[in-house]
Short mmCIF file of C-alpha atoms and ligand atoms in Angstrom, two decimals:
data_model
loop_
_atom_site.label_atom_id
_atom_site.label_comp_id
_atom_site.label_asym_id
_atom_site.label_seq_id
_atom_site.Cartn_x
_atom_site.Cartn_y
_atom_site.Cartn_z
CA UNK I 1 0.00 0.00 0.00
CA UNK I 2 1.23 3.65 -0.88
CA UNK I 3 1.87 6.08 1.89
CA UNK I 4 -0.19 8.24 -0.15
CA UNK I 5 -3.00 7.42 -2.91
CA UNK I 6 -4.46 9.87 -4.81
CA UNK I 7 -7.14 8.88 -6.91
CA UNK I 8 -9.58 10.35 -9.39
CA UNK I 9 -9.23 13.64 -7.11
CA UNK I 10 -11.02 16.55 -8.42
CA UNK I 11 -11.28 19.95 -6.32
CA UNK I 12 -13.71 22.52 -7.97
CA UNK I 13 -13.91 26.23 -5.95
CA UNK I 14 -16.77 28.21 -6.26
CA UNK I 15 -16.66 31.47 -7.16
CA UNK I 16 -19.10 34.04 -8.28
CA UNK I 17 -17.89 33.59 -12.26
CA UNK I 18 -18.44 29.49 -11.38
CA UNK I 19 -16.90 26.93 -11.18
CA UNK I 20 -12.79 26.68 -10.96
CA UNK I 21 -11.92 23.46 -11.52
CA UNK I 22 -7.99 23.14 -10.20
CA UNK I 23 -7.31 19.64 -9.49
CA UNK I 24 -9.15 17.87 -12.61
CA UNK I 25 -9.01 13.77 -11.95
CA UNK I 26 -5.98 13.35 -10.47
CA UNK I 27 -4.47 9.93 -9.79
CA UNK I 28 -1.09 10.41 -8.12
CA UNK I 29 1.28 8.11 -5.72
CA UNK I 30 3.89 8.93 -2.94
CA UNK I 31 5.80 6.46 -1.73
CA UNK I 32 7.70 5.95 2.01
CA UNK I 33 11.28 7.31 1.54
CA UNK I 34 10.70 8.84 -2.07
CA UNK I 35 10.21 12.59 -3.23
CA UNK I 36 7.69 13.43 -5.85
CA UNK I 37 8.23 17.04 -7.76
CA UNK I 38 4.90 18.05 -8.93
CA UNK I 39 5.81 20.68 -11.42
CA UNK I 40 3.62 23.39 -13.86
CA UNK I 41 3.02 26.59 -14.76
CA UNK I 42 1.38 29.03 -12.21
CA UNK I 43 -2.15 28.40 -11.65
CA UNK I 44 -2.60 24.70 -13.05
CA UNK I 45 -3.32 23.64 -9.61
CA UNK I 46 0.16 22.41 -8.01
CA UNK I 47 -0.70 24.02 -4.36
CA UNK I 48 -5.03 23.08 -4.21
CA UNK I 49 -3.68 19.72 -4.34
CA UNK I 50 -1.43 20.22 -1.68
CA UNK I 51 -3.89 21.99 0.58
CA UNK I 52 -6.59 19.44 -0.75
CA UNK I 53 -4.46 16.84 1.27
CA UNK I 54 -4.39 18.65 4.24
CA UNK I 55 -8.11 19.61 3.83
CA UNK I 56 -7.42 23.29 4.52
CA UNK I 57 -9.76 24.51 1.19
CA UNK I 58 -11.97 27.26 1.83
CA UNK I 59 -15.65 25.79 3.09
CA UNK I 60 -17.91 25.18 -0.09
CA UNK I 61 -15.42 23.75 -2.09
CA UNK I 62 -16.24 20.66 -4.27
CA UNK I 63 -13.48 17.96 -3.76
CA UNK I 64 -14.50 14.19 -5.38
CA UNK I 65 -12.29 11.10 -5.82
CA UNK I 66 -10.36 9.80 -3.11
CA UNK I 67 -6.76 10.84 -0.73
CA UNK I 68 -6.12 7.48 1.12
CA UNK I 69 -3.12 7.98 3.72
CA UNK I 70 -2.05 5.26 5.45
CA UNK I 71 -5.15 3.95 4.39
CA UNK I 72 -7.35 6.94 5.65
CA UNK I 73 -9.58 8.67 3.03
CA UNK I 74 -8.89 11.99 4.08
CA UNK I 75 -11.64 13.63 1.63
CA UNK I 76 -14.50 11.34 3.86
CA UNK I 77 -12.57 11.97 6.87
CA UNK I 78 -14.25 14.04 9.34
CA UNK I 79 -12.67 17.39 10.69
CA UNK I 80 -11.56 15.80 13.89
CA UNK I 81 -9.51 13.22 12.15
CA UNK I 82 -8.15 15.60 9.60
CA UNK I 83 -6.96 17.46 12.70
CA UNK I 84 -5.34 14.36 14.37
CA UNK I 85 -3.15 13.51 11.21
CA UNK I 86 -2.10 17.66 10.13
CA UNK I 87 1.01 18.42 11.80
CA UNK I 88 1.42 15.42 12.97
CA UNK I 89 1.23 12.61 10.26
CA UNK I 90 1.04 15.60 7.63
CA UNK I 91 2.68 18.17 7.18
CA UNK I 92 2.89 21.48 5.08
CA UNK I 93 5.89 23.80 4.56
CA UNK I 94 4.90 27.03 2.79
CA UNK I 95 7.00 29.73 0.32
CA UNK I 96 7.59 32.26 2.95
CA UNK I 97 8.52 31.61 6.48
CA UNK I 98 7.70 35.17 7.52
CA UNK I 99 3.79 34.85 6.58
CA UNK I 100 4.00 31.84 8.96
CA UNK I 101 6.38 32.99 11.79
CA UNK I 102 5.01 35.34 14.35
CA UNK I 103 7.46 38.12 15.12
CA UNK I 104 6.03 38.43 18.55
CA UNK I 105 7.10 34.79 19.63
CA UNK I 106 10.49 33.44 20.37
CA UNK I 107 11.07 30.02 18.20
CA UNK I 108 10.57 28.49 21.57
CA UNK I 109 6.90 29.67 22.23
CA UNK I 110 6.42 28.33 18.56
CA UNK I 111 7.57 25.35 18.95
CA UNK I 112 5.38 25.06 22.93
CA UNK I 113 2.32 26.45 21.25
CA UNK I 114 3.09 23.83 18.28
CA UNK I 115 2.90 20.78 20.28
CA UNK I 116 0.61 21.56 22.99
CA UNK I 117 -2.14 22.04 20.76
CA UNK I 118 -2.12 18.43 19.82
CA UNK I 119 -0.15 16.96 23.09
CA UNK I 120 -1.93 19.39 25.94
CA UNK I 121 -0.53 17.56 28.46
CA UNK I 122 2.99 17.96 27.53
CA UNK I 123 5.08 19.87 30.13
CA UNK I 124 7.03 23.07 28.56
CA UNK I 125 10.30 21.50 29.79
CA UNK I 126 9.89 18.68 27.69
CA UNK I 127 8.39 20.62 24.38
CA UNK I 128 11.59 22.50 24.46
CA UNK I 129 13.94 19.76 24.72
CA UNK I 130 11.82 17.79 21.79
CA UNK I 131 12.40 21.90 20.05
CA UNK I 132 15.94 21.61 20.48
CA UNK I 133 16.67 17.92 19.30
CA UNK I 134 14.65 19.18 15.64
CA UNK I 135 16.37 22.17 15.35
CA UNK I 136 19.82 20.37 16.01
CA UNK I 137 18.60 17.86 12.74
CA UNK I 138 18.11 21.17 10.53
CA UNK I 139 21.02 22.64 12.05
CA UNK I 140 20.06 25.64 13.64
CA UNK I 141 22.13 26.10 17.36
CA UNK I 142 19.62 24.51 19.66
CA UNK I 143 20.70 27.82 21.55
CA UNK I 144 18.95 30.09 20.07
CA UNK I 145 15.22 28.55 20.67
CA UNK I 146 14.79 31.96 22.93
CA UNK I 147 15.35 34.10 20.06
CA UNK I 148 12.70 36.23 17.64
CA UNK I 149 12.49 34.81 14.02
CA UNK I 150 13.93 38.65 12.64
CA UNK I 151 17.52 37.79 14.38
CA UNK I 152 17.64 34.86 11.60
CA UNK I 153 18.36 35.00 8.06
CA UNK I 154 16.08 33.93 5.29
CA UNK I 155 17.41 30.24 4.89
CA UNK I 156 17.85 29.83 8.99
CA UNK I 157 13.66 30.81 8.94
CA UNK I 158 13.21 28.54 6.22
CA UNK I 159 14.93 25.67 8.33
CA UNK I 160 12.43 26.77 11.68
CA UNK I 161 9.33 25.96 9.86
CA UNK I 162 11.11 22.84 8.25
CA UNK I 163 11.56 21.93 12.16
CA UNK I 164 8.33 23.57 12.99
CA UNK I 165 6.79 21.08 10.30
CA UNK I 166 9.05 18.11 11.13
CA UNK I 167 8.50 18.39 14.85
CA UNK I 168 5.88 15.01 14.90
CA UNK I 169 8.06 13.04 12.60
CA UNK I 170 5.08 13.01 9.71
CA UNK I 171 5.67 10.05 7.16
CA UNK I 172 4.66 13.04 4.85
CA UNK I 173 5.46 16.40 4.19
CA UNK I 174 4.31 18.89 1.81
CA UNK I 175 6.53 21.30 0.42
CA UNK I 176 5.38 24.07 -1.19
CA UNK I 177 7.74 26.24 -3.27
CA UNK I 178 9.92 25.83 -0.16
CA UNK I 179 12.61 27.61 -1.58
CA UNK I 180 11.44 30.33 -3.82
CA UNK I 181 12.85 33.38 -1.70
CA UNK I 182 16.13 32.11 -1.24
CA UNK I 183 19.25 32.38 -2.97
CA UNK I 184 20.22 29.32 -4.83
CA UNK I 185 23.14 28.63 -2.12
CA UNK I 186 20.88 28.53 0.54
CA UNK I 187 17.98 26.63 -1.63
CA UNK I 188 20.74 23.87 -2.27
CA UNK I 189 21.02 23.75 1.19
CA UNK I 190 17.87 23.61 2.60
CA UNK I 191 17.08 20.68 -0.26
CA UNK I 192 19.86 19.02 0.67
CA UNK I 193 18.64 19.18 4.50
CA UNK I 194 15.46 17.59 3.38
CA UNK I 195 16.61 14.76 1.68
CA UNK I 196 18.86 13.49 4.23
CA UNK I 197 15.69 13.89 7.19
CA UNK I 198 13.51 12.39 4.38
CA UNK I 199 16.21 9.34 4.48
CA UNK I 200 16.71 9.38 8.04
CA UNK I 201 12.60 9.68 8.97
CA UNK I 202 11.52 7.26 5.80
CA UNK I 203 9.58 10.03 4.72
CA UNK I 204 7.62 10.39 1.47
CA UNK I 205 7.62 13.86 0.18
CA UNK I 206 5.56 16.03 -2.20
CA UNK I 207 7.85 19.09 -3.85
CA UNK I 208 5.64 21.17 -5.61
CA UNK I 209 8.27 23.84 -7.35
CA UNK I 210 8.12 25.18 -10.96
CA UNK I 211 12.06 24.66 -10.85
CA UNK I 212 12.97 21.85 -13.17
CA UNK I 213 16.09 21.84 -12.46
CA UNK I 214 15.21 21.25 -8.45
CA UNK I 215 13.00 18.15 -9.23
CA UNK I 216 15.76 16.49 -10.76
CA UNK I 217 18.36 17.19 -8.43
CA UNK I 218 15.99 16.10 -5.42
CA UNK I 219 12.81 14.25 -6.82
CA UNK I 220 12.90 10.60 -7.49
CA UNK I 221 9.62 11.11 -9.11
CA UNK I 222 7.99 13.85 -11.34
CA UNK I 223 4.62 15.04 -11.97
CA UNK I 224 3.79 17.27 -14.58
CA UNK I 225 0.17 19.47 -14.36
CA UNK I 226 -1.31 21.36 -16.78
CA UNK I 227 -4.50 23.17 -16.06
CA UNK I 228 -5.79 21.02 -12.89
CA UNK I 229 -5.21 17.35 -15.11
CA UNK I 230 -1.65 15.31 -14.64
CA UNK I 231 -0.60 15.07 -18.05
CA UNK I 232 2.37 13.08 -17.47
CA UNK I 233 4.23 11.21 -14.19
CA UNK I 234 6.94 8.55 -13.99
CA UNK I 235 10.49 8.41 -13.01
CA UNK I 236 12.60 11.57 -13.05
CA UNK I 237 15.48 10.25 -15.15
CA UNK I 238 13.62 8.66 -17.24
CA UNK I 239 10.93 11.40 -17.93
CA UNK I 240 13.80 13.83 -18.64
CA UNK I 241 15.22 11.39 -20.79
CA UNK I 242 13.00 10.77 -22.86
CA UNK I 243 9.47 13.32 -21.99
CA UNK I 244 6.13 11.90 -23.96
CA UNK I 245 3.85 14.18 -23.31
CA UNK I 246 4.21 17.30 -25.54
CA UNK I 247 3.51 19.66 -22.13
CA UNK I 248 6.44 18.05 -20.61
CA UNK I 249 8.35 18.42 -23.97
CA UNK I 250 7.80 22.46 -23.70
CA UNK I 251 8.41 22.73 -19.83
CA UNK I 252 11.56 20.96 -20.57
CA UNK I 253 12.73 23.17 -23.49
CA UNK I 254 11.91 26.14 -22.29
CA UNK I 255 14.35 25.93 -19.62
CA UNK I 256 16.92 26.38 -21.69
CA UNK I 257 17.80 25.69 -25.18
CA UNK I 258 21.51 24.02 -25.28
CA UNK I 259 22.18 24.70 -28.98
CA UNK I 260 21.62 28.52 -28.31
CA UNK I 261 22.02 28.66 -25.08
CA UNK I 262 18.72 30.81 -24.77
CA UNK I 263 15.61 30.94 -22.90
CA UNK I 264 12.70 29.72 -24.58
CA UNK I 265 9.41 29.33 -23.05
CA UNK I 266 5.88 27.64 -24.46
CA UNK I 267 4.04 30.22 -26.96
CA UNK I 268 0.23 31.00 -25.94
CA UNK I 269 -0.54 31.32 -22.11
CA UNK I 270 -1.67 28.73 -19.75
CA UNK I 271 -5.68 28.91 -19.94
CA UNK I 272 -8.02 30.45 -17.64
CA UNK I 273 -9.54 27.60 -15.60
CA UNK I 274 -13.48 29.75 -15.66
CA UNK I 275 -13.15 29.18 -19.26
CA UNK I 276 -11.10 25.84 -19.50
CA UNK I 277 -10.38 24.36 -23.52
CA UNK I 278 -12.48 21.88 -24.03
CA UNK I 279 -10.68 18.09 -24.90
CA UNK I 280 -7.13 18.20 -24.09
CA UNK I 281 -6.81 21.49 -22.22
CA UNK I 282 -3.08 21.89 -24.24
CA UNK I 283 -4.42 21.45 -27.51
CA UNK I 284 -4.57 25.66 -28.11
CA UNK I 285 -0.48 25.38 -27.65
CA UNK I 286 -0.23 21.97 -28.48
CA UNK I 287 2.34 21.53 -31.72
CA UNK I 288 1.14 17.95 -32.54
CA UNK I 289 -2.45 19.03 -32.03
CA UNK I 290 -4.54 16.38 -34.02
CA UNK I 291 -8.60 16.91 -34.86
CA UNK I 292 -9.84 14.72 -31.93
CA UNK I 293 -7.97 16.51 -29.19
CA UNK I 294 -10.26 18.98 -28.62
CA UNK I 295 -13.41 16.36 -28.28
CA UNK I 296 -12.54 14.74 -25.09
CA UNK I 297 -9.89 14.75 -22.52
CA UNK I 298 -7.46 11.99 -23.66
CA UNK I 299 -7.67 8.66 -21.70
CA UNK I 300 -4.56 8.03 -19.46
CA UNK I 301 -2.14 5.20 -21.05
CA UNK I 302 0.97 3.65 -19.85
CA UNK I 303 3.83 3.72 -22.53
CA UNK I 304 5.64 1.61 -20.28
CA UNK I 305 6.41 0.17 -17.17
CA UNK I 306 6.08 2.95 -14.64
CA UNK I 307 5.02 5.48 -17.19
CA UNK I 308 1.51 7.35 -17.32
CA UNK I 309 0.64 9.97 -19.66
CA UNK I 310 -2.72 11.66 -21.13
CA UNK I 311 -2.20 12.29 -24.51
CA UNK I 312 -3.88 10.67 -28.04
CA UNK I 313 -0.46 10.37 -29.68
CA UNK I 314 -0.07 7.08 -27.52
CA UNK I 315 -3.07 6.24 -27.02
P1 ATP O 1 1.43 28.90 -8.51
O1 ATP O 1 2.52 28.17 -9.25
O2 ATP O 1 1.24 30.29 -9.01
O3 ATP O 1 1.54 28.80 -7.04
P2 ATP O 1 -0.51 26.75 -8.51
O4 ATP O 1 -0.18 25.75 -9.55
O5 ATP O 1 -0.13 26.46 -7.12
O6 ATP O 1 0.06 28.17 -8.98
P3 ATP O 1 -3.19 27.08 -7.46
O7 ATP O 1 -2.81 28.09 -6.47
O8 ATP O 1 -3.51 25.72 -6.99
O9 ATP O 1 -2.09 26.98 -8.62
O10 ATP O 1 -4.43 27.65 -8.28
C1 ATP O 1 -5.11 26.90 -9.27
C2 ATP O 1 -6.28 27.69 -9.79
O11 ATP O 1 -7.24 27.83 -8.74
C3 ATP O 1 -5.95 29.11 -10.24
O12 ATP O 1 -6.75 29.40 -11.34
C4 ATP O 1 -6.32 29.96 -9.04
O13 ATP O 1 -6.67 31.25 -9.46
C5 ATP O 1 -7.51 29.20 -8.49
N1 ATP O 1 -7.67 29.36 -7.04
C6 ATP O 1 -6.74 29.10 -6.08
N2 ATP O 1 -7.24 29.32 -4.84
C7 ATP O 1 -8.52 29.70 -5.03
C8 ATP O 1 -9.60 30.08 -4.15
N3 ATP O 1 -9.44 30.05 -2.83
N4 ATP O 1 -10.77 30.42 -4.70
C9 ATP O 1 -10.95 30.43 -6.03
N5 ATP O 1 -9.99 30.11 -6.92
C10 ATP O 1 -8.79 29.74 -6.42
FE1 SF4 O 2 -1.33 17.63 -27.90
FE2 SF4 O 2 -3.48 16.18 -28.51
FE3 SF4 O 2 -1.63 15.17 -26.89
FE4 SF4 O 2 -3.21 17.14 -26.08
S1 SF4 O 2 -3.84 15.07 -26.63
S2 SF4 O 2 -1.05 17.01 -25.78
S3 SF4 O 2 -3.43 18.35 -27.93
S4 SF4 O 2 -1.38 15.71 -29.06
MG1 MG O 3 1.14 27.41 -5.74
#
């Protein structure tokens, strides 16, 4: 059984225009011990299905299909169980640290506030000593628990909410664009901190970043959106090796071009999900666009062995 199964999840927000459909019938796996990148353009859904896991979408939302962890369906789960397993089992870390960090509180009352509110009965004492052992493993100086987040740099705040998040020891945790802010010396850093406390905790973890070149420096996996659907997913090598899906073909040319050494990106704009294509939501951009792909969304297919991808040229 996966540590996480995703299946057939769709997440629709309602607005006063309608219905945004983000998350269109996604099927997605996450592993113990592995790191998935979920990569796309802005908007086509990467972070609703990271909050859809941790059931914090705004009340009214539509959500359908199924999130089993550890064989949990979060999307039936009640409130009080969703509570139980976030921050503990789950966990989210977010773009910016400051947002999440109040400047008011030393890292200690953080950390205090952190794990009394789902162990009451623990005494301070002991929620600072558990405070000091995490920050040790992200390598901040256990010392300097009874300081304000502004007396730490960027990456050092980064690391607190990495602890902050890490704090249960969740077989999962959700990283959001966990570097964006950061210089790529510190980024390295931090991702490099994560994958040895993923090894070390046998955690599975979700990297949702629009950096390429991140997922395949730390993803074992990659998953590729495009306007709420996964067009393509499989192994990271092998996907950059050899992408199928003509999304994945653009995301991965556009980073840069190695015969001229420029910057190309995919013509046309992602679309607006009010107003989403019909068929194959890439057909407007797609170059191999055939007649059929803008009847109906293509059917998923599996080229090979751990390779899916929605697309009718291989279908
Ligand atoms: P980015 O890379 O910019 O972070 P993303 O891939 O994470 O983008 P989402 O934030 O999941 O994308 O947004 C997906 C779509 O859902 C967008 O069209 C966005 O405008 C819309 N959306 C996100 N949150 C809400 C909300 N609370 N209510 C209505 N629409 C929303
Ligand atoms: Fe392009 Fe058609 Fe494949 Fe969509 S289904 S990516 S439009 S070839
Ligand atoms: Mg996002």
């Amino acid at each position: 059984m996966s540590l996480l199964d995703i299946s057939h999840l769709t997440v629709a927000y309602r607005t006063r225009s309608g219905p945004i459909v983000a998350v269109n019938d996604a099927t997605l796996r996450v592993e113990r011990g592995t790191t998935v990148g979920l990569v796309g353009e802005s908007g086509c859904g990467k972070s609703t299905l990271g909050k859809a896991i941790l059931g914090i979408i705004p009340e009214g939302t539509r959500v359908e299909g199924s999130i089993v962890f550890d064989g949990v369906d979060l999307v039936a789960a009640d409130e009080a169980t969703l509570q139980k397993y976030r921050g503990r089992n789950l966990s989210l870390v977010f773009q910016d640290p400051m947002t999440r960090l109040n400047p008011l509180m030393t890292i200690r009352d953080h950390f205090v506030e952190l794990i009394r509110a789902h162990e009451p009965e623990t005494e301070k004492e002991d929620a600072e000593k558990r405070a000091r052992e995490i920050l040790a493993a992200v390598r901040i100086p256990p010392d300097r628990i009874k300081q304000y987040p502004h007396e730490f740099s960027g990456g050092m705040r980064q690391r607190i909410m990495i602890a902050l998040a890490l704090v249960f020891r969740p077989s999962l945790l959700i990283a959001d664009e966990p570097t964006t802010s950061l210089d790529v010396i510190v980024e390295a850093q931090i991702l490099e901190l994560l994958r040895s406390i993923k090894r070390e905790f046998d955690m599975g973890v979700l990297l949702i970043t629009h950096n390429l070149g991140l997922v395949a420096e730390y993803a074992d996996e990659i998953a590729v959106m495009y306007a709420g659907h996964l067009a393509e997913r499989g192994g990271v090598l092998d996907v950059f090796e050899e992408p199928q899906h003509p999304y994945t073909k653009g995301l991965l040319e556009s980073v840069i071009d190695l015969d001229t050494t420029e910057l190309r990106s995919i013509p046309g704009q992602p679309p607006d999900l009010l107003h989403p294509p019909s068929g194959c939501p890439f057909h407007p951009r797609c170059p191999s666009v055939m007649p059929h792909c803008s009847t109906s969304f293509p059917p998923i297919t599996r080229p090979r062995e751990g390779r899916e991808v929605a697309c009718y040229l291989y279908s």
